[in-house]
Tab-separated table of C-alpha atoms in Angstrom:
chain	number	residue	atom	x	y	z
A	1	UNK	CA	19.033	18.366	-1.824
A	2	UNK	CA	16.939	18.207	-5.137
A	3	UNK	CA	14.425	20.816	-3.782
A	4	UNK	CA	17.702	23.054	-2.493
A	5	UNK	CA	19.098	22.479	-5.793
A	6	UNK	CA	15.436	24.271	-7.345
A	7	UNK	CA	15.689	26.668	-5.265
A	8	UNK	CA	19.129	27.810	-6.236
A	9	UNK	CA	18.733	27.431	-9.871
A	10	UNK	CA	15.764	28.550	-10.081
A	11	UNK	CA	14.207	27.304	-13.623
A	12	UNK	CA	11.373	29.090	-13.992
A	13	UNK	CA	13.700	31.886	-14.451
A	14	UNK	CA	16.513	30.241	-17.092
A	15	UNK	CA	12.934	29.371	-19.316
A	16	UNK	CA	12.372	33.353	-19.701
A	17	UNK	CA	15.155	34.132	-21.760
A	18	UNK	CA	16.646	32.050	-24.988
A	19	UNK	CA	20.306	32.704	-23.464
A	20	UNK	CA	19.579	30.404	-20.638
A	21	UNK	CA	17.621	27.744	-22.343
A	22	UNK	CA	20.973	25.356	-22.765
A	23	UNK	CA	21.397	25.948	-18.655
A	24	UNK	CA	17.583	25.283	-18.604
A	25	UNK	CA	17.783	21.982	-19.930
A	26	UNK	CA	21.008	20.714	-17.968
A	27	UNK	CA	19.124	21.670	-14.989
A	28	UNK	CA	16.074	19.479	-15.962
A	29	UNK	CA	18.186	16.670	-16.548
A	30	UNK	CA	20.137	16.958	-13.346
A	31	UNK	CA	16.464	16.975	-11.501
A	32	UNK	CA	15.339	13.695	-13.944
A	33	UNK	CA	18.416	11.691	-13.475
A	34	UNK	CA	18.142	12.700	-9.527
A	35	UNK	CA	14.334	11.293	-9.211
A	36	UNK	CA	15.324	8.138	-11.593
A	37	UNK	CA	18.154	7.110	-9.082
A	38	UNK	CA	15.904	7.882	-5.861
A	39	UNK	CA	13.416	5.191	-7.759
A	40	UNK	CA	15.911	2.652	-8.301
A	41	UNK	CA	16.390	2.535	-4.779
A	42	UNK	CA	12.987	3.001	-3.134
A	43	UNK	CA	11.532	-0.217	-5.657
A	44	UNK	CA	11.806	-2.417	-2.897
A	45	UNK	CA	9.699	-0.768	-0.604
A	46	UNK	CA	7.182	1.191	-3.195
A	47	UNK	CA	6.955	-0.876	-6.667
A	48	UNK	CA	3.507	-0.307	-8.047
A	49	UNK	CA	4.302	3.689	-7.057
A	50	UNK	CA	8.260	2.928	-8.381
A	51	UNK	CA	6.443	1.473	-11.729
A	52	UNK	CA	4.602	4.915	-12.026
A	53	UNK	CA	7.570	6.920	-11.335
A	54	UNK	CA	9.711	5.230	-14.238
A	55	UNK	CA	6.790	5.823	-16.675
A	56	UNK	CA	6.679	9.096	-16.406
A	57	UNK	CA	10.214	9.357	-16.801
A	58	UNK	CA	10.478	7.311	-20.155
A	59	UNK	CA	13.521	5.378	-18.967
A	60	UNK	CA	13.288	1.562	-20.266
A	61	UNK	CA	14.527	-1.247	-18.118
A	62	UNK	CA	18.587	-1.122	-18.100
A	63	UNK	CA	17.677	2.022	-15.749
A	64	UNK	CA	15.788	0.723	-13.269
A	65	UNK	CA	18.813	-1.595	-12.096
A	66	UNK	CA	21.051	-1.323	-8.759
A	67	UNK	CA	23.746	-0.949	-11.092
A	68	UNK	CA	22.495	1.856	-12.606
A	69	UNK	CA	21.659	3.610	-9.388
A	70	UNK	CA	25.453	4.163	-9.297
A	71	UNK	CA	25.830	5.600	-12.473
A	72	UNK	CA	25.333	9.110	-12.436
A	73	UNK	CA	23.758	10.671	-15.832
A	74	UNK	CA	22.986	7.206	-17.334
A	75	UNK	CA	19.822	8.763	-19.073
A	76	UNK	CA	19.697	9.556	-22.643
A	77	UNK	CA	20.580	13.172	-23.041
A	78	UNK	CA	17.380	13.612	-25.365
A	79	UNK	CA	14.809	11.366	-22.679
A	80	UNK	CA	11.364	12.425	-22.957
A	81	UNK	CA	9.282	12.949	-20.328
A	82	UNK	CA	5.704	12.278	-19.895
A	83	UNK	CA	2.820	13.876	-17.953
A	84	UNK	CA	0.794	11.431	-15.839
A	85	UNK	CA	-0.820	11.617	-12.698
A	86	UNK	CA	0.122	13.213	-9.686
A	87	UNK	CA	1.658	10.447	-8.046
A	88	UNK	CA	2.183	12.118	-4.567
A	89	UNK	CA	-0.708	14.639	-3.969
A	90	UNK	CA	-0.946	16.938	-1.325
A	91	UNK	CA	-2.933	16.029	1.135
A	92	UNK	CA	-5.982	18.186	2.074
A	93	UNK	CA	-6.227	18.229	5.776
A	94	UNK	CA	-9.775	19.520	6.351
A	95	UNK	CA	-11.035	16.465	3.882
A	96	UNK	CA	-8.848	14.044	5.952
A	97	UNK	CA	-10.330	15.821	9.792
A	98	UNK	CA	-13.771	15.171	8.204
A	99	UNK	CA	-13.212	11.644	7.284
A	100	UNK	CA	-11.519	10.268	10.567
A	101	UNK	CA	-14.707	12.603	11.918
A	102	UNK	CA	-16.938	10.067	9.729
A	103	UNK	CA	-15.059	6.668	10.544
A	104	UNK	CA	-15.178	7.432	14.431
A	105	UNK	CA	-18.492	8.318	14.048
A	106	UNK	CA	-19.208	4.818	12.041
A	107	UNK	CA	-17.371	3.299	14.749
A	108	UNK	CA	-19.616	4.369	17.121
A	109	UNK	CA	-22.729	3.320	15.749
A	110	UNK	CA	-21.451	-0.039	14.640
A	111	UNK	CA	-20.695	-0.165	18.777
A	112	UNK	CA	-24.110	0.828	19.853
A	113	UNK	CA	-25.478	-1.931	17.130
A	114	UNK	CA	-23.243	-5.128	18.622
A	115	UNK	CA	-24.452	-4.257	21.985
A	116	UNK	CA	-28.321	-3.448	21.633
A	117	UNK	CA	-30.051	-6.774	22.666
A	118	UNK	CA	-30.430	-9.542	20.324
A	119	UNK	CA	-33.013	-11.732	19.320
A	120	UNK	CA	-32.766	-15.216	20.704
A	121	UNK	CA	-30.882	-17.430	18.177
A	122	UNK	CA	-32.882	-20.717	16.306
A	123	UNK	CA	-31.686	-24.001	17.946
A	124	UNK	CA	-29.888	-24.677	14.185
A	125	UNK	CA	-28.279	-21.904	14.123
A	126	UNK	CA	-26.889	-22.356	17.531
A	127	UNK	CA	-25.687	-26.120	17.217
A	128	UNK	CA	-23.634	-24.553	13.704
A	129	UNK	CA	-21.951	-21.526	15.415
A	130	UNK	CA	-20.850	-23.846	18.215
A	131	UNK	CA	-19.369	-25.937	15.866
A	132	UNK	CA	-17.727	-23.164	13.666
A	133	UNK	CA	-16.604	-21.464	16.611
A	134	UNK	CA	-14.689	-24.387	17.813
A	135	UNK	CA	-11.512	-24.270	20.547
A	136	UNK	CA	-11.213	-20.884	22.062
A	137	UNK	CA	-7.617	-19.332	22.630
A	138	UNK	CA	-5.495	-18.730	25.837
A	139	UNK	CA	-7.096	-15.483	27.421
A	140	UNK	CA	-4.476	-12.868	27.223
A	141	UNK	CA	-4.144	-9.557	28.989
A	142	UNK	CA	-5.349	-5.844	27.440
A	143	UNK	CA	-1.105	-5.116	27.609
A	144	UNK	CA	-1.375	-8.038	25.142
A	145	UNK	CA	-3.743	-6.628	22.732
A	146	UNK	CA	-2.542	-3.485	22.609
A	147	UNK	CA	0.423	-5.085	21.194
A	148	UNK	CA	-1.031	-6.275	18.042
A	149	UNK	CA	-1.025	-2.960	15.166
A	150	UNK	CA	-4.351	-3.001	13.214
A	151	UNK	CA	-4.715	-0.835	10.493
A	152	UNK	CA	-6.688	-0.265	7.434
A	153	UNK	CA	-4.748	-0.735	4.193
A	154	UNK	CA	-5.756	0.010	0.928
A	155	UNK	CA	-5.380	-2.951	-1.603
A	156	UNK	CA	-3.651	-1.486	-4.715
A	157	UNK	CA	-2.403	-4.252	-6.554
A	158	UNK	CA	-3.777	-7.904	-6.536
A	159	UNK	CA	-3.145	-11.134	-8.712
A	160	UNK	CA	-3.238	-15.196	-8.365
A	161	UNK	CA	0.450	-17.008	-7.826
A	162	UNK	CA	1.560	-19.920	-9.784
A	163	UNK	CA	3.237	-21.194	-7.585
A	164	UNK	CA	0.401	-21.527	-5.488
A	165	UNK	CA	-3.365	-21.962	-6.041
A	166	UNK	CA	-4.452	-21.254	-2.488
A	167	UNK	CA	-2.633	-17.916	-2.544
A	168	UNK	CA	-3.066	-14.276	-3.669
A	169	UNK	CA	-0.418	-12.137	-3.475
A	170	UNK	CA	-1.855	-8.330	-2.647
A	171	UNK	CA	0.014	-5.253	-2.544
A	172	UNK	CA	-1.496	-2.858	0.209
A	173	UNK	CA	-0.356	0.825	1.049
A	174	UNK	CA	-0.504	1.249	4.490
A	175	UNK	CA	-0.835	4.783	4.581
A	176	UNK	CA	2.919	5.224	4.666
A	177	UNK	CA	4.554	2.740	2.154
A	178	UNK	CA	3.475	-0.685	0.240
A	179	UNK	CA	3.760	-3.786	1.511
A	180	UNK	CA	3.623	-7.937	-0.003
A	181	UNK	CA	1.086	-9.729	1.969
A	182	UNK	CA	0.093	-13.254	0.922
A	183	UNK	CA	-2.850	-14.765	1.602
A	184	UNK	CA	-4.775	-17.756	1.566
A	185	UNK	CA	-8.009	-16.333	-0.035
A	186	UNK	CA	-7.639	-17.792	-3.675
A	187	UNK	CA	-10.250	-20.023	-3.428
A	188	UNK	CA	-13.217	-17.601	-2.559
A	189	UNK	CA	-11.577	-14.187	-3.720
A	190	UNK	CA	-10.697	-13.053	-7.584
A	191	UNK	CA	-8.233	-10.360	-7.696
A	192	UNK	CA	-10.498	-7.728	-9.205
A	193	UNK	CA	-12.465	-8.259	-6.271
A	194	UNK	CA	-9.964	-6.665	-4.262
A	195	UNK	CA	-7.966	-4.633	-5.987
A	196	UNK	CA	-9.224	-0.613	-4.504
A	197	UNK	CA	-10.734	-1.927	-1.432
A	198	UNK	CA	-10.257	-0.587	1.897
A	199	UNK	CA	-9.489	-3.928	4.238
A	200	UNK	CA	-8.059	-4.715	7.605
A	201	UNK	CA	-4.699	-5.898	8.552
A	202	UNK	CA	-2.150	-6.877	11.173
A	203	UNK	CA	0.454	-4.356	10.402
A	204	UNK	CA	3.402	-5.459	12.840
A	205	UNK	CA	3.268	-9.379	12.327
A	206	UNK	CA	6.796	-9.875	11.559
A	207	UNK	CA	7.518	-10.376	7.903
A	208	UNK	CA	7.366	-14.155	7.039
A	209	UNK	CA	9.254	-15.591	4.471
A	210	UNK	CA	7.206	-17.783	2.191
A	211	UNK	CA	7.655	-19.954	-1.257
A	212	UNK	CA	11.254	-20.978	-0.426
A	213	UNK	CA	12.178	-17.423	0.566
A	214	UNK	CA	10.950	-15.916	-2.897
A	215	UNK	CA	8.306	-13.722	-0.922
A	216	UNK	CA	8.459	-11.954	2.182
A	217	UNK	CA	4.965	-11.751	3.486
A	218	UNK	CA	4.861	-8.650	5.744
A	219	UNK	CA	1.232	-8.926	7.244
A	220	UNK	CA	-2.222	-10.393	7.640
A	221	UNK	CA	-5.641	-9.387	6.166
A	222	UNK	CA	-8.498	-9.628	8.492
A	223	UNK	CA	-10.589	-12.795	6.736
A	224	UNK	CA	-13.698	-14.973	8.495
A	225	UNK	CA	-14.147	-18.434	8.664
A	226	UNK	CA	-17.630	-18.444	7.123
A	227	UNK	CA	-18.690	-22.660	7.780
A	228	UNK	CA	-17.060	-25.405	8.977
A	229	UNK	CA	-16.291	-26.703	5.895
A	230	UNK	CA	-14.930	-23.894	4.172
A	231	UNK	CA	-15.673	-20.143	2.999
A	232	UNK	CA	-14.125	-16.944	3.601
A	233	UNK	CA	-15.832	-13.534	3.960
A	234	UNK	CA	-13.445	-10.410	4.336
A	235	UNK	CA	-14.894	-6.846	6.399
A	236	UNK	CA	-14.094	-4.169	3.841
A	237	UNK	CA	-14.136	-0.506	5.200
A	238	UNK	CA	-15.606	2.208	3.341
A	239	UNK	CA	-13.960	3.800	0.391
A	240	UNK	CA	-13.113	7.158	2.546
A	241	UNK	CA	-11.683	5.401	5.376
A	242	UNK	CA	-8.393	6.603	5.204
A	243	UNK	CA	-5.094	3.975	4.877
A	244	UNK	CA	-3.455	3.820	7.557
A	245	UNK	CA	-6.552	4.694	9.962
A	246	UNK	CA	-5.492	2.460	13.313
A	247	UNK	CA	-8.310	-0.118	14.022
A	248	UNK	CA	-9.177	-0.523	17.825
């Protein structure tokens, strides 16, 4: 309805003549007060993007309620707004072809490598994986597997959890919207390790709630026992794998 409602009023037109100007500016408000209400209400499924949003619309935080969603024209009449990034970019489809191109390609080598014949492992180095490797799971069908989503997210937001000191709590864009995950990774991971990686997760694990219900975890990262007594290592993709990319 917002672009309908460009299209109709056309503003590029109003700003050509000083008659218009006062119809120029309602109009720009209408459009600003429309986009601050669509933000109230997509902050639960989008708030590092949300965050952005509100920025560039100046609006402080009595406007970013659910009460204020339902109060049409609730910003000031003189708001200011501010130029920032483009938050939604379009997306350039010959750049994305080439990149999926690149990660199959990746995929295939990294294939070829894990089945080329291996050198035979030190007796050390045997007795320690068999001990790290441990119980194996009930053998499940390919049906079974092709259950499970995996998808590369893209870590966009990452910090430590008082409530916790084993947890981090990471937002991750999925390649359509954010999502919580927590994770267990404290000990071996700082935030600004993560924060603009490319990682793996489990993108249909129902959402779990966690911390008495205060978080809603709605995933799981792909992360390696490294030793039996401890250690973590996580498998980051490359920085032009795209989110979203489904992991076979």
């Amino acid at each position: 309805n917002a672009n309908k409602y460009i299209d109709a009023t056309a503003p590029w037109v109003l700003a050509k003549s000083e008659d218009t100007k006062p119809r120029l500016a309602r109009v720009l408000y209408n459009l600003a007060e429309t986009l601050r209400i669509c933000t109230v209400l997509l902050q639960p499924f989008m708030p590092a993007t949300c965050e952005k949003i509100f920025a560039q619309l100046g609006v402080d935080d009595s406007l970013k309620t659910w009460d204020s969603a339902a109060a049409v024209g609730s910003m000031p009449a003189n708001a200011t707004l501010h130029k920032g990034e483009n938050i939604f970019p379009r997306i350039d489809t010959a750049k994305e072809l080439a990149e999926l191109d690149a990660l199959e390609a990746a995929q295939k080598a990294a294939a070829q490598a894990a089945n080329a014949p291996a050198e035979e492992p030190k007796a050390e180095a045997a007795a320690a994986s068999a001990e790290l490797i441990g119980d194996h799971e009930e053998e499940i069908s390919f049906d079974d597997f092709c259950k499970v989503e995996l998808r590369v997210a893209e870590v966009r937001a990452c910090e430590r959890m008082k409530e916790s000191k084993k947890l981090l709590h990471l937002t991750v864009f999925d390649g359509e919207r954010e999502r919580c995950i927590l994770s267990g990774i404290a000990k071996w991971f700082a935030p600004e390790d993560l924060i603009g990686k490319k990682i793996g997760i489990v993108a249909n694990l129902a959402p779990r709630p966690m911390m008495k219900g205060k978080y809603v975890s709605e995933g799981m990262i792909f992360a390696a026992d490294t030793d039996v007594d401890g250690g973590c290592s996580i498998a980051f993709f490359p920085d032009n794998t795209p989110a979203g990319a489904r992991i076979h």
